[in-house]
Every structure is written in C-alpha cells, then in structure tokens.
C-alpha cells in the first residue's frame, strides 16, 4: 500500500489552477510541515524549479533542527544542460550542490531529472549515478510526463525512482502496464497530480475555456460519487492508495486544513471495489491536453 509524500511546489510559488489563496506565508508553511511530520509523513518532494521551495525547506530544517527526521527528494533544474554547454557532470554537480545549500543539508534521499527527455542522454544519467557513487544522494531517477520516457528509464542502469502523473482521468501508467513493470524491476513509484491541481474541485463556471472539454467528465464523476455516496477527495486519494504497485502519492496543499483533511482521508478504509471498477471503465481514455497540466499553457509548468 502506498505512503504519502508531501509535495512543496505550493510553498515556493503561486501554483495550481484552483489556487485562490496564493503562496502561503513561511509561518504557515512551517506549521504545515510540522503537522505533516507529526502525522507520520516523512518524505518531502521539492525541486529547483519550484520557486523558493528549497530555500523555505532549508530555513525550516535550520529552525527545527529536524533534517534527519525526514527524507528529501529534489530535482535538477529543467533544461540546465543546454543553458551551460559545459561538462555535463560539472553542471549537474554544481546544481546539486546549490540545492544542498538551499536545503541546509549535505545529502538527499533522491535526486531526479526534471527534464524527462534527459533520460535519453547517457552522459546525464551517468552524472546522476556519479552523485550516487559518491554517496551524496541515496537514489536517482526521473520525473516523467509520457510513458515512453518511463520505459526508457527502465533501460538505464541505476534508476531507482520514477515519478509520473496518475489520477482518475489519467490512468496511462496502469493501462499500459508500465507501473507494474517498473515495480517488478525494483523501481520505487511516485505518482502525482491526483487532484489535477484542484481541477476536480472547481465549480463548472470557473473552469477555463481551454479546459471546458473536461466538464462532461467531471459531471459524470460527480454522478458516480453520488451513486456510491463517496466524497470527491476520498475518491481521488483512494484511487491511488488502492493500487498496490504505487509506493507514494505525492500531493500538495495550500493550507493546514487541507493537509489534515487529506491525512484523514488517507487513513480511511477507501472506496468500494465497484466504484473503482466504474472509475477505471468510465475514464479510460481522456485527451492528454485535458489531463496533463504541462500542456495547459506553455508546457513548462512546475510539476
């Protein structure tokens, strides 16, 4: 059964299609991080691309003196290799060390490629492996959007972690057999976007014009929830939790109240098998432009 991994993009920038509160204050972020740890969440996911998130986490660890009580995953800055044009490993090492400084730490549990296409470049993957060989990071991997990059990752030596989108509307990882195959290969699977940045919770009239095509699916989703007497958050979370090949659900929150709600939902029994089957059957093939936040605007949204 999967565990929870707290995503931190909201802590470093205004993020989410349904975010009406903006970026939370550092005081509120510290309170949320305290609450997460108090409730047994020890895995944090961050990235250089998440605005000030690494620095905020670093100040939190410095304040609480609790860095050793959690495991931190960060990611290589997107497109950084092309920007530098120098020795690949030197660039990776410099970026990695800058993340360590911001995070006030000398070690990371995981370090991922944030540019999925980098998985096709052996020298870049070799650079990550070298960080691992030098015992600066425990695990290396890649954050992907397309399943093809996931299969490419399985062909690379030393890949430990793969993070990918997975939700009721985006079931590609399971339908194509990738998650099962990756798990069988010993890879730890992290899935994100269970809430699609809050799209599932948006009032119909607030859905942007370019995403109106998803409205009928959300209406059908609402009908199924009513039929089975299940609330929205419980369905979204349980859809991931009940997949045995998924190791971590990466989720973000804007408030302490949201965090406590998600934790409470996680600890519940789950949803009926009949509803799981209906959700898999009803939403099996949705257009990618509606389910991938990376395609909602300029293709470079932080994820």
mmCIF file of C-alpha atoms in Angstrom:
data_model
loop_
_atom_site.group_PDB
_atom_site.id
_atom_site.type_symbol
_atom_site.label_atom_id
_atom_site.label_comp_id
_atom_site.label_asym_id
_atom_site.label_seq_id
_atom_site.Cartn_x
_atom_site.Cartn_y
_atom_site.Cartn_z
ATOM 1 C CA UNK A 1 0.000 0.000 0.000
ATOM 2 C CA UNK A 2 1.251 3.456 -0.902
ATOM 3 C CA UNK A 3 2.503 6.106 1.503
ATOM 4 C CA UNK A 4 2.170 9.886 1.428
ATOM 5 C CA UNK A 5 4.877 12.206 0.117
ATOM 6 C CA UNK A 6 4.348 15.928 0.688
ATOM 7 C CA UNK A 7 4.953 17.997 -2.432
ATOM 8 C CA UNK A 8 6.269 21.500 -1.850
ATOM 9 C CA UNK A 9 5.684 23.425 -5.077
ATOM 10 C CA UNK A 10 2.916 25.476 -3.389
ATOM 11 C CA UNK A 11 5.414 26.534 -0.704
ATOM 12 C CA UNK A 12 7.698 28.216 -3.227
ATOM 13 C CA UNK A 13 5.366 29.832 -5.770
ATOM 14 C CA UNK A 14 1.744 30.502 -6.621
ATOM 15 C CA UNK A 15 0.661 27.190 -8.081
ATOM 16 C CA UNK A 16 -2.488 25.360 -9.077
ATOM 17 C CA UNK A 17 -5.372 26.114 -11.395
ATOM 18 C CA UNK A 18 -7.750 26.201 -8.409
ATOM 19 C CA UNK A 19 -5.443 28.109 -6.042
ATOM 20 C CA UNK A 20 -7.299 31.192 -4.821
ATOM 21 C CA UNK A 21 -5.073 31.851 -1.795
ATOM 22 C CA UNK A 22 -1.694 32.452 -3.453
ATOM 23 C CA UNK A 23 1.600 31.331 -1.949
ATOM 24 C CA UNK A 24 1.301 30.611 1.802
ATOM 25 C CA UNK A 25 3.401 32.570 4.270
ATOM 26 C CA UNK A 26 6.552 30.977 5.651
ATOM 27 C CA UNK A 27 4.911 30.787 9.065
ATOM 28 C CA UNK A 28 2.030 28.786 7.617
ATOM 29 C CA UNK A 29 4.411 26.580 5.615
ATOM 30 C CA UNK A 30 6.357 25.751 8.794
ATOM 31 C CA UNK A 31 3.086 24.900 10.525
ATOM 32 C CA UNK A 32 2.096 22.581 7.672
ATOM 33 C CA UNK A 33 5.497 20.874 7.693
ATOM 34 C CA UNK A 34 5.234 20.362 11.475
ATOM 35 C CA UNK A 35 1.756 18.886 11.012
ATOM 36 C CA UNK A 36 2.929 16.549 8.265
ATOM 37 C CA UNK A 37 5.757 15.160 10.385
ATOM 38 C CA UNK A 38 3.518 14.852 13.453
ATOM 39 C CA UNK A 39 1.192 12.713 11.338
ATOM 40 C CA UNK A 40 3.877 10.371 10.062
ATOM 41 C CA UNK A 41 4.709 11.957 6.694
ATOM 42 C CA UNK A 42 8.477 11.771 6.398
ATOM 43 C CA UNK A 43 9.020 12.053 2.613
ATOM 44 C CA UNK A 44 9.174 15.555 1.076
ATOM 45 C CA UNK A 45 9.349 16.266 -2.667
ATOM 46 C CA UNK A 46 10.825 19.547 -3.914
ATOM 47 C CA UNK A 47 12.742 20.955 -6.913
ATOM 48 C CA UNK A 48 14.943 23.816 -8.036
ATOM 49 C CA UNK A 49 12.105 24.810 -10.383
ATOM 50 C CA UNK A 50 9.635 25.293 -7.517
ATOM 51 C CA UNK A 51 10.421 28.959 -6.915
ATOM 52 C CA UNK A 52 11.717 29.422 -3.362
ATOM 53 C CA UNK A 53 10.592 25.988 -2.105
ATOM 54 C CA UNK A 54 14.082 24.595 -1.488
ATOM 55 C CA UNK A 55 15.113 27.707 0.446
ATOM 56 C CA UNK A 56 11.927 27.652 2.533
ATOM 57 C CA UNK A 57 12.509 23.981 3.381
ATOM 58 C CA UNK A 58 16.119 24.767 4.267
ATOM 59 C CA UNK A 59 15.060 27.518 6.665
ATOM 60 C CA UNK A 60 12.533 25.139 8.180
ATOM 61 C CA UNK A 61 15.182 22.464 8.814
ATOM 62 C CA UNK A 62 17.513 25.098 10.253
ATOM 63 C CA UNK A 63 14.749 26.360 12.545
ATOM 64 C CA UNK A 64 13.538 22.972 13.746
ATOM 65 C CA UNK A 65 16.873 21.102 13.721
ATOM 66 C CA UNK A 66 14.993 18.091 12.365
ATOM 67 C CA UNK A 67 16.563 17.450 8.947
ATOM 68 C CA UNK A 68 17.420 13.862 9.914
ATOM 69 C CA UNK A 69 13.785 13.052 10.673
ATOM 70 C CA UNK A 70 12.681 13.321 7.017
ATOM 71 C CA UNK A 71 13.742 12.184 3.555
ATOM 72 C CA UNK A 72 14.066 14.835 0.842
ATOM 73 C CA UNK A 73 13.854 14.451 -2.912
ATOM 74 C CA UNK A 74 14.810 17.300 -5.237
ATOM 75 C CA UNK A 75 15.242 17.676 -8.995
ATOM 76 C CA UNK A 76 17.780 19.012 -11.464
ATOM 77 C CA UNK A 77 16.828 22.402 -12.884
ATOM 78 C CA UNK A 78 14.952 21.936 -16.203
ATOM 79 C CA UNK A 79 16.939 22.485 -19.410
ATOM 80 C CA UNK A 80 20.086 23.369 -17.440
ATOM 81 C CA UNK A 81 22.427 21.250 -19.574
ATOM 82 C CA UNK A 82 21.581 23.194 -22.746
ATOM 83 C CA UNK A 83 21.991 26.521 -20.943
ATOM 84 C CA UNK A 84 25.524 25.753 -19.806
ATOM 85 C CA UNK A 85 27.079 23.771 -22.639
ATOM 86 C CA UNK A 86 29.997 22.836 -20.393
ATOM 87 C CA UNK A 87 30.975 19.480 -18.967
ATOM 88 C CA UNK A 88 27.754 17.625 -18.138
ATOM 89 C CA UNK A 89 28.844 16.312 -14.758
ATOM 90 C CA UNK A 90 30.219 19.701 -13.673
ATOM 91 C CA UNK A 91 26.832 21.266 -14.398
ATOM 92 C CA UNK A 92 24.922 18.520 -12.567
ATOM 93 C CA UNK A 93 27.279 18.656 -9.594
ATOM 94 C CA UNK A 94 27.070 22.443 -9.325
ATOM 95 C CA UNK A 95 23.254 22.420 -9.498
ATOM 96 C CA UNK A 96 23.088 19.615 -6.953
ATOM 97 C CA UNK A 97 25.405 21.400 -4.521
ATOM 98 C CA UNK A 98 23.381 24.597 -4.831
ATOM 99 C CA UNK A 99 20.263 22.628 -3.906
ATOM 100 C CA UNK A 100 22.080 21.199 -0.886
ATOM 101 C CA UNK A 101 22.996 24.728 0.247
ATOM 102 C CA UNK A 102 19.445 25.993 -0.103
ATOM 103 C CA UNK A 103 18.144 22.964 1.786
ATOM 104 C CA UNK A 104 20.763 23.283 4.569
ATOM 105 C CA UNK A 105 21.810 19.682 4.142
ATOM 106 C CA UNK A 106 24.709 17.594 2.866
ATOM 107 C CA UNK A 107 22.690 14.689 1.497
ATOM 108 C CA UNK A 108 19.479 13.950 -0.391
ATOM 109 C CA UNK A 109 17.405 10.795 -0.368
ATOM 110 C CA UNK A 110 16.595 11.286 -4.043
ATOM 111 C CA UNK A 111 17.612 13.450 -6.996
ATOM 112 C CA UNK A 112 15.556 13.346 -10.184
ATOM 113 C CA UNK A 113 15.805 14.629 -13.728
ATOM 114 C CA UNK A 114 13.116 17.293 -14.124
ATOM 115 C CA UNK A 115 13.555 17.319 -17.908
ATOM 116 C CA UNK A 116 12.149 13.903 -18.913
ATOM 117 C CA UNK A 117 13.999 13.881 -22.245
ATOM 118 C CA UNK A 118 17.331 13.831 -20.385
ATOM 119 C CA UNK A 119 16.710 10.143 -19.723
ATOM 120 C CA UNK A 120 17.698 9.528 -23.363
ATOM 121 C CA UNK A 121 21.155 11.058 -22.801
ATOM 122 C CA UNK A 122 23.547 8.518 -21.250
ATOM 123 C CA UNK A 123 26.030 11.167 -20.074
ATOM 124 C CA UNK A 124 23.376 12.909 -18.000
ATOM 125 C CA UNK A 125 22.210 9.680 -16.367
ATOM 126 C CA UNK A 126 25.850 8.787 -15.763
ATOM 127 C CA UNK A 127 26.243 12.145 -13.981
ATOM 128 C CA UNK A 128 23.418 11.261 -11.601
ATOM 129 C CA UNK A 129 24.940 7.830 -10.997
ATOM 130 C CA UNK A 130 28.210 9.502 -10.074
ATOM 131 C CA UNK A 131 26.452 11.557 -7.381
ATOM 132 C CA UNK A 132 25.113 8.299 -6.013
ATOM 133 C CA UNK A 133 28.512 6.591 -6.194
ATOM 134 C CA UNK A 134 29.974 9.493 -4.231
ATOM 135 C CA UNK A 135 27.271 8.906 -1.586
ATOM 136 C CA UNK A 136 25.821 12.405 -1.961
ATOM 137 C CA UNK A 137 22.397 11.013 -2.849
ATOM 138 C CA UNK A 138 20.735 7.736 -1.981
ATOM 139 C CA UNK A 139 18.572 7.264 -5.069
ATOM 140 C CA UNK A 140 18.363 8.713 -8.566
ATOM 141 C CA UNK A 141 15.559 8.861 -11.087
ATOM 142 C CA UNK A 142 13.350 10.913 -13.359
ATOM 143 C CA UNK A 143 10.062 12.796 -13.277
ATOM 144 C CA UNK A 144 8.128 11.962 -16.449
ATOM 145 C CA UNK A 145 5.016 13.026 -18.343
ATOM 146 C CA UNK A 146 4.952 10.429 -21.112
ATOM 147 C CA UNK A 147 5.080 6.695 -20.519
ATOM 148 C CA UNK A 148 7.713 6.311 -23.241
ATOM 149 C CA UNK A 149 10.233 8.169 -21.069
ATOM 150 C CA UNK A 150 9.383 5.789 -18.255
ATOM 151 C CA UNK A 151 10.227 2.774 -20.385
ATOM 152 C CA UNK A 152 13.461 4.485 -21.439
ATOM 153 C CA UNK A 153 14.295 4.936 -17.745
ATOM 154 C CA UNK A 154 13.909 1.210 -17.176
ATOM 155 C CA UNK A 155 16.645 0.659 -19.753
ATOM 156 C CA UNK A 156 19.093 2.918 -17.891
ATOM 157 C CA UNK A 157 21.365 1.453 -15.260
ATOM 158 C CA UNK A 158 20.818 2.619 -11.705
ATOM 159 C CA UNK A 159 17.393 4.295 -11.930
ATOM 160 C CA UNK A 160 15.701 3.914 -8.522
ATOM 161 C CA UNK A 161 12.815 6.412 -8.543
ATOM 162 C CA UNK A 162 10.273 7.296 -11.217
ATOM 163 C CA UNK A 163 7.626 9.966 -10.654
ATOM 164 C CA UNK A 164 4.662 10.222 -13.028
ATOM 165 C CA UNK A 165 1.145 11.650 -13.213
ATOM 166 C CA UNK A 166 -1.654 9.277 -12.238
ATOM 167 C CA UNK A 167 -5.273 10.075 -11.472
ATOM 168 C CA UNK A 168 -8.822 9.030 -12.234
ATOM 169 C CA UNK A 169 -8.589 10.960 -15.516
ATOM 170 C CA UNK A 170 -5.014 9.894 -16.308
ATOM 171 C CA UNK A 171 -4.689 6.145 -15.981
ATOM 172 C CA UNK A 172 -1.967 5.612 -18.603
ATOM 173 C CA UNK A 173 0.607 4.255 -16.171
ATOM 174 C CA UNK A 174 -1.634 1.346 -15.205
ATOM 175 C CA UNK A 175 -3.427 0.807 -18.503
ATOM 176 C CA UNK A 176 -0.172 0.469 -20.417
ATOM 177 C CA UNK A 177 1.297 -1.843 -17.779
ATOM 178 C CA UNK A 178 4.184 0.495 -17.099
ATOM 179 C CA UNK A 179 3.743 0.929 -13.340
ATOM 180 C CA UNK A 180 3.559 -2.824 -12.814
ATOM 181 C CA UNK A 181 6.620 -3.408 -14.982
ATOM 182 C CA UNK A 182 8.622 -0.680 -13.248
ATOM 183 C CA UNK A 183 7.674 -2.005 -9.814
ATOM 184 C CA UNK A 184 8.691 -5.510 -10.867
ATOM 185 C CA UNK A 185 12.068 -4.069 -11.907
ATOM 186 C CA UNK A 186 12.605 -2.768 -8.368
ATOM 187 C CA UNK A 187 11.841 0.886 -9.078
ATOM 188 C CA UNK A 188 10.074 2.952 -6.408
ATOM 189 C CA UNK A 189 6.978 4.575 -7.960
ATOM 190 C CA UNK A 190 5.814 8.061 -7.023
ATOM 191 C CA UNK A 191 2.604 9.344 -8.603
ATOM 192 C CA UNK A 192 1.474 12.973 -8.655
ATOM 193 C CA UNK A 193 -1.459 15.046 -9.959
ATOM 194 C CA UNK A 194 -4.158 13.006 -8.207
ATOM 195 C CA UNK A 195 -6.126 16.261 -7.810
ATOM 196 C CA UNK A 196 -5.041 17.741 -11.180
ATOM 197 C CA UNK A 197 -4.107 20.993 -9.404
ATOM 198 C CA UNK A 198 -7.608 21.162 -7.930
ATOM 199 C CA UNK A 199 -9.417 20.863 -11.291
ATOM 200 C CA UNK A 200 -11.634 18.146 -9.822
ATOM 201 C CA UNK A 201 -12.880 20.565 -7.164
ATOM 202 C CA UNK A 202 -13.568 23.555 -9.422
ATOM 203 C CA UNK A 203 -17.046 24.921 -9.975
ATOM 204 C CA UNK A 204 -18.082 24.335 -13.568
ATOM 205 C CA UNK A 205 -18.306 28.062 -14.342
ATOM 206 C CA UNK A 206 -14.699 28.609 -13.162
ATOM 207 C CA UNK A 207 -13.147 26.040 -15.493
ATOM 208 C CA UNK A 208 -11.034 27.926 -18.110
ATOM 209 C CA UNK A 209 -12.266 27.902 -21.726
ATOM 210 C CA UNK A 210 -9.387 25.727 -22.942
ATOM 211 C CA UNK A 211 -10.361 23.030 -20.412
ATOM 212 C CA UNK A 212 -14.120 23.063 -20.977
ATOM 213 C CA UNK A 213 -13.799 19.689 -22.678
ATOM 214 C CA UNK A 214 -13.196 18.112 -19.280
ATOM 215 C CA UNK A 215 -16.519 19.384 -17.856
ATOM 216 C CA UNK A 216 -18.607 16.390 -19.032
ATOM 217 C CA UNK A 217 -16.134 14.010 -17.388
ATOM 218 C CA UNK A 218 -16.315 15.945 -14.134
ATOM 219 C CA UNK A 219 -20.112 15.819 -14.293
ATOM 220 C CA UNK A 220 -20.010 12.051 -14.786
ATOM 221 C CA UNK A 221 -17.526 11.786 -11.916
ATOM 222 C CA UNK A 222 -19.963 13.697 -9.700
ATOM 223 C CA UNK A 223 -22.770 11.319 -10.663
ATOM 224 C CA UNK A 224 -20.689 8.296 -9.668
ATOM 225 C CA UNK A 225 -19.796 9.896 -6.330
ATOM 226 C CA UNK A 226 -23.493 10.442 -5.628
ATOM 227 C CA UNK A 227 -24.348 6.913 -6.687
ATOM 228 C CA UNK A 228 -21.814 5.396 -4.278
ATOM 229 C CA UNK A 229 -22.163 8.091 -1.588
ATOM 230 C CA UNK A 230 -18.428 8.897 -1.642
ATOM 231 C CA UNK A 231 -16.906 12.376 -1.390
ATOM 232 C CA UNK A 232 -14.564 13.783 -4.031
ATOM 233 C CA UNK A 233 -11.300 13.816 -2.045
ATOM 234 C CA UNK A 234 -11.846 10.277 -0.758
ATOM 235 C CA UNK A 235 -12.332 9.001 -4.300
ATOM 236 C CA UNK A 236 -9.295 10.836 -5.699
ATOM 237 C CA UNK A 237 -6.961 9.719 -2.914
ATOM 238 C CA UNK A 238 -8.243 6.149 -2.653
ATOM 239 C CA UNK A 239 -7.948 5.656 -6.406
ATOM 240 C CA UNK A 240 -4.179 5.903 -5.947
ATOM 241 C CA UNK A 241 -3.892 4.369 -2.478
ATOM 242 C CA UNK A 242 -5.615 1.133 -3.525
ATOM 243 C CA UNK A 243 -3.069 0.411 -6.289
ATOM 244 C CA UNK A 244 -0.514 -1.922 -4.706
ATOM 245 C CA UNK A 245 2.252 -1.117 -7.210
ATOM 246 C CA UNK A 246 2.306 2.598 -6.306
ATOM 247 C CA UNK A 247 4.707 3.388 -3.461
ATOM 248 C CA UNK A 248 3.996 7.092 -2.804
ATOM 249 C CA UNK A 249 1.266 9.571 -3.580
ATOM 250 C CA UNK A 250 2.886 12.998 -3.992
ATOM 251 C CA UNK A 251 0.357 15.661 -3.008
ATOM 252 C CA UNK A 252 0.448 19.380 -2.354
ATOM 253 C CA UNK A 253 -1.616 21.563 -0.042
ATOM 254 C CA UNK A 254 -2.302 25.288 0.368
ATOM 255 C CA UNK A 255 -3.466 25.196 3.997
ATOM 256 C CA UNK A 256 -3.105 23.192 7.186
ATOM 257 C CA UNK A 257 -6.821 22.380 6.963
ATOM 258 C CA UNK A 258 -6.350 20.803 3.530
ATOM 259 C CA UNK A 259 -3.408 18.795 4.845
ATOM 260 C CA UNK A 260 -5.372 17.442 7.794
ATOM 261 C CA UNK A 261 -8.287 16.582 5.519
ATOM 262 C CA UNK A 262 -6.029 14.667 3.131
ATOM 263 C CA UNK A 263 -4.387 12.795 6.002
ATOM 264 C CA UNK A 264 -7.787 11.876 7.453
ATOM 265 C CA UNK A 265 -8.979 10.637 4.064
ATOM 266 C CA UNK A 266 -5.787 8.616 3.628
ATOM 267 C CA UNK A 267 -6.392 6.823 6.908
ATOM 268 C CA UNK A 268 -9.915 5.758 5.962
ATOM 269 C CA UNK A 269 -10.775 2.372 4.547
ATOM 270 C CA UNK A 270 -11.064 3.505 0.924
ATOM 271 C CA UNK A 271 -13.757 3.220 -1.734
ATOM 272 C CA UNK A 272 -15.905 0.246 -2.802
ATOM 273 C CA UNK A 273 -14.437 -2.067 -5.421
ATOM 274 C CA UNK A 274 -17.483 -1.398 -7.589
ATOM 275 C CA UNK A 275 -16.667 2.302 -7.706
ATOM 276 C CA UNK A 276 -13.014 1.567 -8.525
ATOM 277 C CA UNK A 277 -14.118 -0.554 -11.468
ATOM 278 C CA UNK A 278 -16.546 2.120 -12.680
ATOM 279 C CA UNK A 279 -13.883 4.819 -12.477
ATOM 280 C CA UNK A 280 -11.415 2.730 -14.457
ATOM 281 C CA UNK A 281 -14.009 1.861 -17.055
ATOM 282 C CA UNK A 282 -15.552 5.342 -17.428
ATOM 283 C CA UNK A 283 -12.357 7.419 -17.630
ATOM 284 C CA UNK A 284 -10.053 5.083 -19.503
ATOM 285 C CA UNK A 285 -9.110 7.280 -22.461
ATOM 286 C CA UNK A 286 -9.041 11.057 -21.921
ATOM 287 C CA UNK A 287 -7.333 13.502 -24.293
ATOM 288 C CA UNK A 288 -3.846 14.337 -22.964
ATOM 289 C CA UNK A 289 -4.337 18.095 -23.400
ATOM 290 C CA UNK A 290 -7.001 17.930 -20.682
ATOM 291 C CA UNK A 291 -5.205 15.736 -18.156
ATOM 292 C CA UNK A 292 -1.579 16.900 -18.303
ATOM 293 C CA UNK A 293 -1.011 20.254 -16.544
ATOM 294 C CA UNK A 294 2.231 20.559 -18.526
ATOM 295 C CA UNK A 295 0.097 21.034 -21.653
ATOM 296 C CA UNK A 296 -2.339 23.549 -20.173
ATOM 297 C CA UNK A 297 -0.254 26.585 -21.101
ATOM 298 C CA UNK A 298 3.383 26.780 -22.204
ATOM 299 C CA UNK A 299 4.473 23.237 -21.415
ATOM 300 C CA UNK A 300 6.827 24.380 -18.637
ATOM 301 C CA UNK A 301 4.560 24.382 -15.579
ATOM 302 C CA UNK A 302 6.329 23.228 -12.431
ATOM 303 C CA UNK A 303 5.388 19.662 -11.563
#
